[in-house]
CSV table of N, CA and C in Angstrom, one decimal:
chain,number,residue,atom,x,y,z
A,1,HIS,N,0.8,-1.2,0.0
A,1,HIS,CA,0.0,0.0,0.0
A,1,HIS,C,0.9,1.3,0.0
A,2,ASN,N,1.9,1.3,0.9
A,2,ASN,CA,2.8,2.5,1.0
A,2,ASN,C,3.6,2.6,-0.3
A,3,GLU,N,4.0,1.5,-0.9
A,3,GLU,CA,4.8,1.6,-2.1
A,3,GLU,C,3.9,2.2,-3.3
A,4,LEU,N,2.7,1.7,-3.4
A,4,LEU,CA,1.8,2.2,-4.4
A,4,LEU,C,1.5,3.7,-4.2
A,5,GLY,N,1.3,4.1,-2.9
A,5,GLY,CA,1.1,5.5,-2.6
A,5,GLY,C,2.3,6.3,-3.0
A,6,LYS,N,3.5,5.9,-2.7
A,6,LYS,CA,4.7,6.6,-3.1
A,6,LYS,C,4.8,6.7,-4.6
A,7,LEU,N,4.4,5.7,-5.4
A,7,LEU,CA,4.5,5.7,-6.8
A,7,LEU,C,3.5,6.7,-7.3
A,8,GLY,N,2.3,6.7,-6.8
A,8,GLY,CA,1.2,7.7,-7.2
A,8,GLY,C,1.7,9.1,-6.9
A,9,GLU,N,2.4,9.3,-5.8
A,9,GLU,CA,2.9,10.7,-5.5
A,9,GLU,C,4.0,11.1,-6.5
A,10,GLU,N,4.9,10.1,-6.8
A,10,GLU,CA,6.0,10.4,-7.8
A,10,GLU,C,5.4,10.8,-9.2
A,11,ILE,N,4.4,10.0,-9.6
A,11,ILE,CA,3.8,10.3,-10.9
A,11,ILE,C,3.1,11.7,-10.9
A,12,SER,N,2.5,12.0,-9.7
A,12,SER,CA,1.8,13.3,-9.6
A,12,SER,C,2.7,14.5,-9.6
A,13,VAL,N,3.9,14.3,-8.8
A,13,VAL,CA,4.9,15.4,-8.8
A,13,VAL,C,5.4,15.6,-10.2
A,14,GLU,N,5.7,14.6,-10.9
A,14,GLU,CA,6.2,14.7,-12.3
A,14,GLU,C,5.2,15.4,-13.2
A,15,PHE,N,3.9,15.1,-13.1
A,15,PHE,CA,2.8,15.7,-13.8
A,15,PHE,C,2.7,17.2,-13.5
A,16,LEU,N,2.8,17.5,-12.2
A,16,LEU,CA,2.7,18.9,-11.8
A,16,LEU,C,3.9,19.7,-12.3
A,17,GLN,N,5.1,19.2,-12.2
A,17,GLN,CA,6.2,19.9,-12.7
A,17,GLN,C,6.2,20.1,-14.2
A,18,LYS,N,5.7,19.1,-14.9
A,18,LYS,CA,5.5,19.3,-16.4
A,18,LYS,C,4.5,20.4,-16.7
A,19,ASN,N,3.6,20.6,-15.8
A,19,ASN,CA,2.5,21.6,-16.0
A,19,ASN,C,2.8,22.9,-15.3
A,20,GLY,N,4.1,23.2,-15.0
A,20,GLY,CA,4.5,24.5,-14.5
A,20,GLY,C,4.4,24.8,-13.1
A,21,TYR,N,4.2,23.7,-12.3
A,21,TYR,CA,4.1,23.9,-10.8
A,21,TYR,C,5.5,23.7,-10.2
A,22,ASP,N,5.7,24.5,-9.1
A,22,ASP,CA,6.9,24.3,-8.3
A,22,ASP,C,6.4,23.5,-7.1
A,23,ILE,N,7.1,22.5,-6.7
A,23,ILE,CA,6.7,21.6,-5.6
A,23,ILE,C,7.3,22.3,-4.3
A,24,LEU,N,6.4,22.7,-3.4
A,24,LEU,CA,6.9,23.3,-2.2
A,24,LEU,C,7.1,22.3,-1.1
A,25,GLU,N,6.3,21.3,-1.0
A,25,GLU,CA,6.4,20.2,0.0
A,25,GLU,C,5.8,18.9,-0.5
A,26,THR,N,6.3,17.8,0.0
A,26,THR,CA,5.7,16.5,-0.2
A,26,THR,C,5.6,15.8,1.2
A,27,ASN,N,4.5,15.1,1.4
A,27,ASN,CA,4.2,14.4,2.6
A,27,ASN,C,4.4,15.4,3.8
A,28,TRP,N,3.7,16.5,3.8
A,28,TRP,CA,3.8,17.5,4.8
A,28,TRP,C,2.8,17.1,5.9
A,29,VAL,N,3.3,17.0,7.2
A,29,VAL,CA,2.5,16.4,8.3
A,29,VAL,C,2.3,17.5,9.3
A,30,PHE,N,1.0,17.5,9.9
A,30,PHE,CA,0.7,18.3,11.0
A,30,PHE,C,-0.3,17.5,11.8
A,31,GLN,N,0.0,17.2,13.1
A,31,GLN,CA,-0.9,16.5,14.0
A,31,GLN,C,-1.4,15.2,13.4
A,32,LYS,N,-0.6,14.4,12.9
A,32,LYS,CA,-0.9,13.0,12.3
A,32,LYS,C,-1.7,13.1,11.0
A,33,ALA,N,-1.9,14.3,10.5
A,33,ALA,CA,-2.6,14.5,9.2
A,33,ALA,C,-1.5,14.9,8.2
A,34,GLU,N,-1.7,14.4,6.9
A,34,GLU,CA,-0.7,14.7,5.9
A,34,GLU,C,-1.3,15.2,4.7
A,35,ILE,N,-0.6,16.1,4.1
A,35,ILE,CA,-0.9,16.6,2.7
A,35,ILE,C,0.1,16.0,1.8
A,36,ASP,N,-0.3,15.3,0.8
A,36,ASP,CA,0.6,14.6,-0.1
A,36,ASP,C,1.6,15.5,-0.8
A,37,ILE,N,1.0,16.6,-1.4
A,37,ILE,CA,1.8,17.5,-2.2
A,37,ILE,C,1.3,18.9,-2.0
A,38,ILE,N,2.2,19.8,-1.8
A,38,ILE,CA,1.8,21.3,-1.8
A,38,ILE,C,2.6,21.9,-2.9
A,39,ALA,N,1.9,22.4,-3.9
A,39,ALA,CA,2.5,22.9,-5.1
A,39,ALA,C,2.1,24.3,-5.4
A,40,GLN,N,2.9,25.1,-6.1
A,40,GLN,CA,2.6,26.5,-6.4
A,40,GLN,C,2.8,26.7,-7.9
A,41,LYS,N,1.8,27.4,-8.5
A,41,LYS,CA,1.9,27.9,-9.9
A,41,LYS,C,1.4,29.3,-9.9
A,42,GLU,N,2.3,30.2,-10.1
A,42,GLU,CA,1.9,31.7,-10.1
A,42,GLU,C,1.3,32.0,-8.7
A,43,GLU,N,0.1,32.5,-8.6
A,43,GLU,CA,-0.4,32.9,-7.3
A,43,GLU,C,-1.3,31.8,-6.7
A,44,VAL,N,-1.3,30.6,-7.2
A,44,VAL,CA,-2.1,29.5,-6.7
A,44,VAL,C,-1.2,28.5,-5.9
A,45,ILE,N,-1.7,28.3,-4.7
A,45,ILE,CA,-1.1,27.2,-3.9
A,45,ILE,C,-2.1,26.0,-3.9
A,46,ALA,N,-1.7,24.9,-4.4
A,46,ALA,CA,-2.6,23.7,-4.5
A,46,ALA,C,-2.1,22.7,-3.5
A,47,PHE,N,-3.1,22.3,-2.6
A,47,PHE,CA,-2.9,21.2,-1.7
A,47,PHE,C,-3.5,20.0,-2.4
A,48,VAL,N,-2.6,19.1,-2.7
A,48,VAL,CA,-3.0,18.0,-3.6
A,48,VAL,C,-3.0,16.6,-2.8
A,49,GLU,N,-4.2,16.0,-2.9
A,49,GLU,CA,-4.3,14.6,-2.4
A,49,GLU,C,-4.2,13.7,-3.5
A,50,VAL,N,-3.3,12.7,-3.3
A,50,VAL,CA,-3.0,11.7,-4.4
A,50,VAL,C,-3.7,10.4,-4.1
A,51,LYS,N,-4.3,9.8,-5.1
A,51,LYS,CA,-4.9,8.5,-5.0
A,51,LYS,C,-4.5,7.7,-6.2
A,52,LEU,N,-3.9,6.6,-5.9
A,52,LEU,CA,-3.6,5.6,-7.0
A,52,LEU,C,-4.6,4.5,-6.9
A,53,ARG,N,-5.3,4.4,-8.1
A,53,ARG,CA,-6.4,3.4,-8.1
A,53,ARG,C,-6.0,2.2,-9.0
A,54,THR,N,-6.2,1.0,-8.5
A,54,THR,CA,-6.0,-0.2,-9.3
A,54,THR,C,-7.4,-0.7,-9.7
A,55,ASN,N,-8.4,-0.2,-9.0
A,55,ASN,CA,-9.8,-0.7,-9.3
A,55,ASN,C,-10.6,0.6,-9.8
A,56,PRO,N,-10.9,0.6,-11.0
A,56,PRO,CA,-11.6,1.8,-11.6
A,56,PRO,C,-13.0,2.0,-11.1
A,57,LEU,N,-13.6,1.1,-10.3
A,57,LEU,CA,-14.9,1.2,-9.8
A,57,LEU,C,-15.1,2.1,-8.6
A,58,PHE,N,-14.0,2.5,-8.0
A,58,PHE,CA,-14.1,3.4,-6.8
A,58,PHE,C,-14.3,4.9,-7.3
A,59,SER,N,-15.2,5.6,-6.7
A,59,SER,CA,-15.4,7.0,-7.0
A,59,SER,C,-14.6,7.9,-6.0
A,60,MET,N,-14.5,9.2,-6.3
A,60,MET,CA,-13.8,10.1,-5.5
A,60,MET,C,-14.4,10.1,-4.1
A,61,SER,N,-15.7,10.0,-3.9
A,61,SER,CA,-16.3,10.0,-2.6
A,61,SER,C,-16.0,8.7,-1.8
A,62,ASP,N,-15.7,7.6,-2.5
A,62,ASP,CA,-15.3,6.4,-1.9
A,62,ASP,C,-13.9,6.6,-1.3
A,63,LEU,N,-13.1,7.3,-2.1
A,63,LEU,CA,-11.6,7.4,-1.7
A,63,LEU,C,-11.3,8.6,-0.8
A,64,ILE,N,-12.1,9.7,-0.8
A,64,ILE,CA,-11.8,10.8,0.0
A,64,ILE,C,-13.1,11.2,0.8
A,65,THR,N,-13.1,10.7,2.0
A,65,THR,CA,-14.2,10.9,2.9
A,65,THR,C,-14.2,12.3,3.4
A,66,LYS,N,-15.4,12.7,4.0
A,66,LYS,CA,-15.5,14.0,4.7
A,66,LYS,C,-14.4,14.1,5.8
A,67,SER,N,-14.2,13.1,6.5
A,67,SER,CA,-13.2,13.1,7.6
A,67,SER,C,-11.8,13.4,7.0
A,68,LYS,N,-11.5,12.7,5.9
A,68,LYS,CA,-10.2,13.0,5.2
A,68,LYS,C,-10.1,14.4,4.7
A,69,LYS,N,-11.1,14.9,4.1
A,69,LYS,CA,-11.2,16.3,3.7
A,69,LYS,C,-10.9,17.3,4.8
A,70,ASP,N,-11.6,17.0,6.0
A,70,ASP,CA,-11.5,17.8,7.1
A,70,ASP,C,-10.0,17.9,7.6
A,71,LYS,N,-9.4,16.7,7.6
A,71,LYS,CA,-8.0,16.7,8.1
A,71,LYS,C,-7.1,17.4,7.1
A,72,ILE,N,-7.3,17.3,5.8
A,72,ILE,CA,-6.5,18.0,4.8
A,72,ILE,C,-6.7,19.5,5.0
A,73,ILE,N,-7.9,20.0,5.2
A,73,ILE,CA,-8.2,21.4,5.4
A,73,ILE,C,-7.6,21.9,6.6
A,74,LYS,N,-7.7,21.2,7.7
A,74,LYS,CA,-7.1,21.6,9.0
A,74,LYS,C,-5.6,21.7,8.8
A,75,THR,N,-4.9,20.8,8.2
A,75,THR,CA,-3.5,20.8,8.0
A,75,THR,C,-3.1,22.0,7.1
A,76,ALA,N,-3.9,22.2,6.0
A,76,ALA,CA,-3.6,23.3,5.1
A,76,ALA,C,-3.7,24.7,5.9
A,77,LYS,N,-4.7,24.8,6.7
A,77,LYS,CA,-4.8,26.0,7.5
A,77,LYS,C,-3.6,26.3,8.3
A,78,TYR,N,-3.1,25.2,9.0
A,78,TYR,CA,-1.9,25.4,9.8
A,78,TYR,C,-0.7,25.8,8.9
A,79,TYR,N,-0.6,25.2,7.7
A,79,TYR,CA,0.5,25.5,6.8
A,79,TYR,C,0.4,26.9,6.3
A,80,ILE,N,-0.8,27.4,6.0
A,80,ILE,CA,-1.0,28.8,5.6
A,80,ILE,C,-0.6,29.7,6.7
A,81,ALA,N,-1.1,29.4,7.9
A,81,ALA,CA,-0.9,30.3,9.0
A,81,ALA,C,0.6,30.5,9.4
A,82,ASN,N,1.4,29.5,9.0
A,82,ASN,CA,2.8,29.5,9.4
A,82,ASN,C,3.8,29.8,8.2
A,83,ASN,N,3.2,30.3,7.1
A,83,ASN,CA,4.0,30.7,6.0
A,83,ASN,C,3.5,32.1,5.6
A,84,ASN,N,4.3,32.9,5.0
A,84,ASN,CA,4.0,34.3,4.7
A,84,ASN,C,3.5,34.3,3.2
A,85,PHE,N,2.3,34.1,3.0
A,85,PHE,CA,1.7,34.2,1.7
A,85,PHE,C,0.9,35.5,1.5
A,86,THR,N,1.2,36.1,0.4
A,86,THR,CA,0.4,37.4,0.1
A,86,THR,C,-0.1,37.2,-1.3
A,87,ASP,N,-1.3,37.7,-1.6
A,87,ASP,CA,-2.0,37.7,-2.9
A,87,ASP,C,-2.0,36.2,-3.4
A,88,THR,N,-2.4,35.3,-2.6
A,88,THR,CA,-2.3,33.9,-2.9
A,88,THR,C,-3.7,33.3,-2.9
A,89,ILE,N,-4.0,32.4,-3.9
A,89,ILE,CA,-5.2,31.7,-4.0
A,89,ILE,C,-4.9,30.3,-3.5
A,90,PHE,N,-5.7,29.7,-2.6
A,90,PHE,CA,-5.5,28.4,-2.1
A,90,PHE,C,-6.6,27.5,-2.7
A,91,ARG,N,-6.2,26.3,-3.1
A,91,ARG,CA,-7.0,25.3,-3.8
A,91,ARG,C,-6.8,23.9,-3.3
A,92,PHE,N,-7.8,23.1,-3.3
A,92,PHE,CA,-7.7,21.7,-2.9
A,92,PHE,C,-7.9,20.8,-4.2
A,93,ASP,N,-6.9,20.1,-4.6
A,93,ASP,CA,-6.9,19.3,-5.8
A,93,ASP,C,-6.8,17.9,-5.5
A,94,VAL,N,-7.2,17.0,-6.4
A,94,VAL,CA,-7.0,15.6,-6.3
A,94,VAL,C,-6.3,15.1,-7.5
A,95,ALA,N,-5.3,14.3,-7.4
A,95,ALA,CA,-4.6,13.6,-8.5
A,95,ALA,C,-5.0,12.1,-8.4
A,96,PHE,N,-5.8,11.6,-9.3
A,96,PHE,CA,-6.1,10.2,-9.4
A,96,PHE,C,-5.2,9.6,-10.4
A,97,VAL,N,-4.4,8.6,-9.9
A,97,VAL,CA,-3.5,7.9,-10.8
A,97,VAL,C,-4.1,6.6,-11.0
A,98,HIS,N,-4.3,6.2,-12.3
A,98,HIS,CA,-5.0,5.0,-12.7
A,98,HIS,C,-4.0,4.0,-13.3
A,99,GLU,N,-4.1,2.8,-12.9
A,99,GLU,CA,-3.4,1.7,-13.6
A,99,GLU,C,-4.1,1.5,-15.0
A,100,CYS,N,-3.3,1.4,-16.0
A,100,CYS,CA,-3.8,1.1,-17.3
A,100,CYS,C,-2.8,0.2,-18.1
A,101,GLU,N,-3.2,-0.2,-19.3
A,101,GLU,CA,-2.4,-1.0,-20.1
A,101,GLU,C,-2.1,-0.3,-21.4
A,102,ILE,N,-0.9,0.0,-21.8
A,102,ILE,CA,-0.5,0.6,-23.0
A,102,ILE,C,0.4,-0.3,-23.8
A,103,ASN,N,0.0,-0.7,-25.0
A,103,ASN,CA,0.8,-1.6,-25.8
A,103,ASN,C,1.2,-2.8,-25.0
A,104,GLY,N,0.3,-3.4,-24.3
A,104,GLY,CA,0.5,-4.6,-23.5
A,104,GLY,C,1.4,-4.5,-22.3
A,105,GLN,N,1.7,-3.2,-21.9
A,105,GLN,CA,2.5,-3.0,-20.7
A,105,GLN,C,1.7,-2.2,-19.7
A,106,LEU,N,1.9,-2.6,-18.4
A,106,LEU,CA,1.3,-1.9,-17.3
A,106,LEU,C,1.9,-0.5,-17.3
A,107,ASP,N,1.0,0.5,-17.2
A,107,ASP,CA,1.4,1.9,-17.2
A,107,ASP,C,0.4,2.6,-16.3
A,108,TYR,N,0.6,3.9,-16.2
A,108,TYR,CA,-0.3,4.7,-15.3
A,108,TYR,C,-0.7,6.0,-16.0
A,109,GLU,N,-1.9,6.4,-15.8
A,109,GLU,CA,-2.3,7.7,-16.4
A,109,GLU,C,-2.9,8.5,-15.2
A,110,ILE,N,-2.9,9.8,-15.4
A,110,ILE,CA,-3.3,10.7,-14.3
A,110,ILE,C,-4.6,11.5,-14.7
A,111,GLU,N,-5.5,11.6,-13.8
A,111,GLU,CA,-6.7,12.4,-13.9
A,111,GLU,C,-6.5,13.5,-12.8
A,112,TYR,N,-6.3,14.7,-13.2
A,112,TYR,CA,-6.1,15.8,-12.2
A,112,TYR,C,-7.3,16.7,-12.1
A,113,LEU,N,-7.8,16.8,-10.9
A,113,LEU,CA,-9.0,17.6,-10.7
A,113,LEU,C,-8.7,18.8,-9.8
A,114,GLU,N,-8.7,20.0,-10.5
A,114,GLU,CA,-8.5,21.2,-9.7
A,114,GLU,C,-9.8,21.5,-9.0
A,115,ASN,N,-9.6,22.1,-7.8
A,115,ASN,CA,-10.8,22.5,-7.0
A,115,ASN,C,-11.7,21.3,-6.7
A,116,ALA,N,-11.1,20.1,-6.4
A,116,ALA,CA,-11.9,18.9,-6.2
A,116,ALA,C,-12.8,19.0,-5.1
A,117,PHE,N,-12.4,19.8,-4.1
A,117,PHE,CA,-13.4,20.1,-3.0
A,117,PHE,C,-13.0,21.4,-2.4
A,118,ALA,N,-14.0,22.0,-1.8
A,118,ALA,CA,-13.9,23.4,-1.4
A,118,ALA,C,-13.5,23.5,0.1
A,119,PRO,N,-12.6,24.4,0.4
A,119,PRO,CA,-12.3,24.7,1.8
A,119,PRO,C,-13.5,25.4,2.4
A,120,TYR,N,-13.7,25.3,3.7
A,120,TYR,CA,-14.9,25.8,4.3
A,120,TYR,C,-14.7,27.3,4.6
A,121,ASP,N,-13.6,27.7,5.0
A,121,ASP,CA,-13.4,29.1,5.4
A,121,ASP,C,-12.0,29.6,5.3
A,122,ILE,N,-11.3,29.2,4.3
A,122,ILE,CA,-9.9,29.7,4.1
A,122,ILE,C,-9.9,31.0,3.4
């Protein structure tokens, strides 16, 4: 499970960098809660939750519960409060990494959802 998670995060970091994001943090932890990736592109800071799926039948709501969202938001608030951001937009994204087969080989593709869920009061 942890190795699959790390693979999903590596694929997501590569995707973000190719799309012009700077990676500020990976696996950033506060009070036992973790944000997989914190990335910045221009004035946007994206808090990215990464999910690697081997079973395409799971939906986002199956993978990211309200409790998980609450932990991510709480952790993001702490990160924001302890960094000096000005004129910044904060966003919660999800990177779904899917197993797929390309030319008979196991491969992965990414489905990246900007604003996948809304913060309550950031």
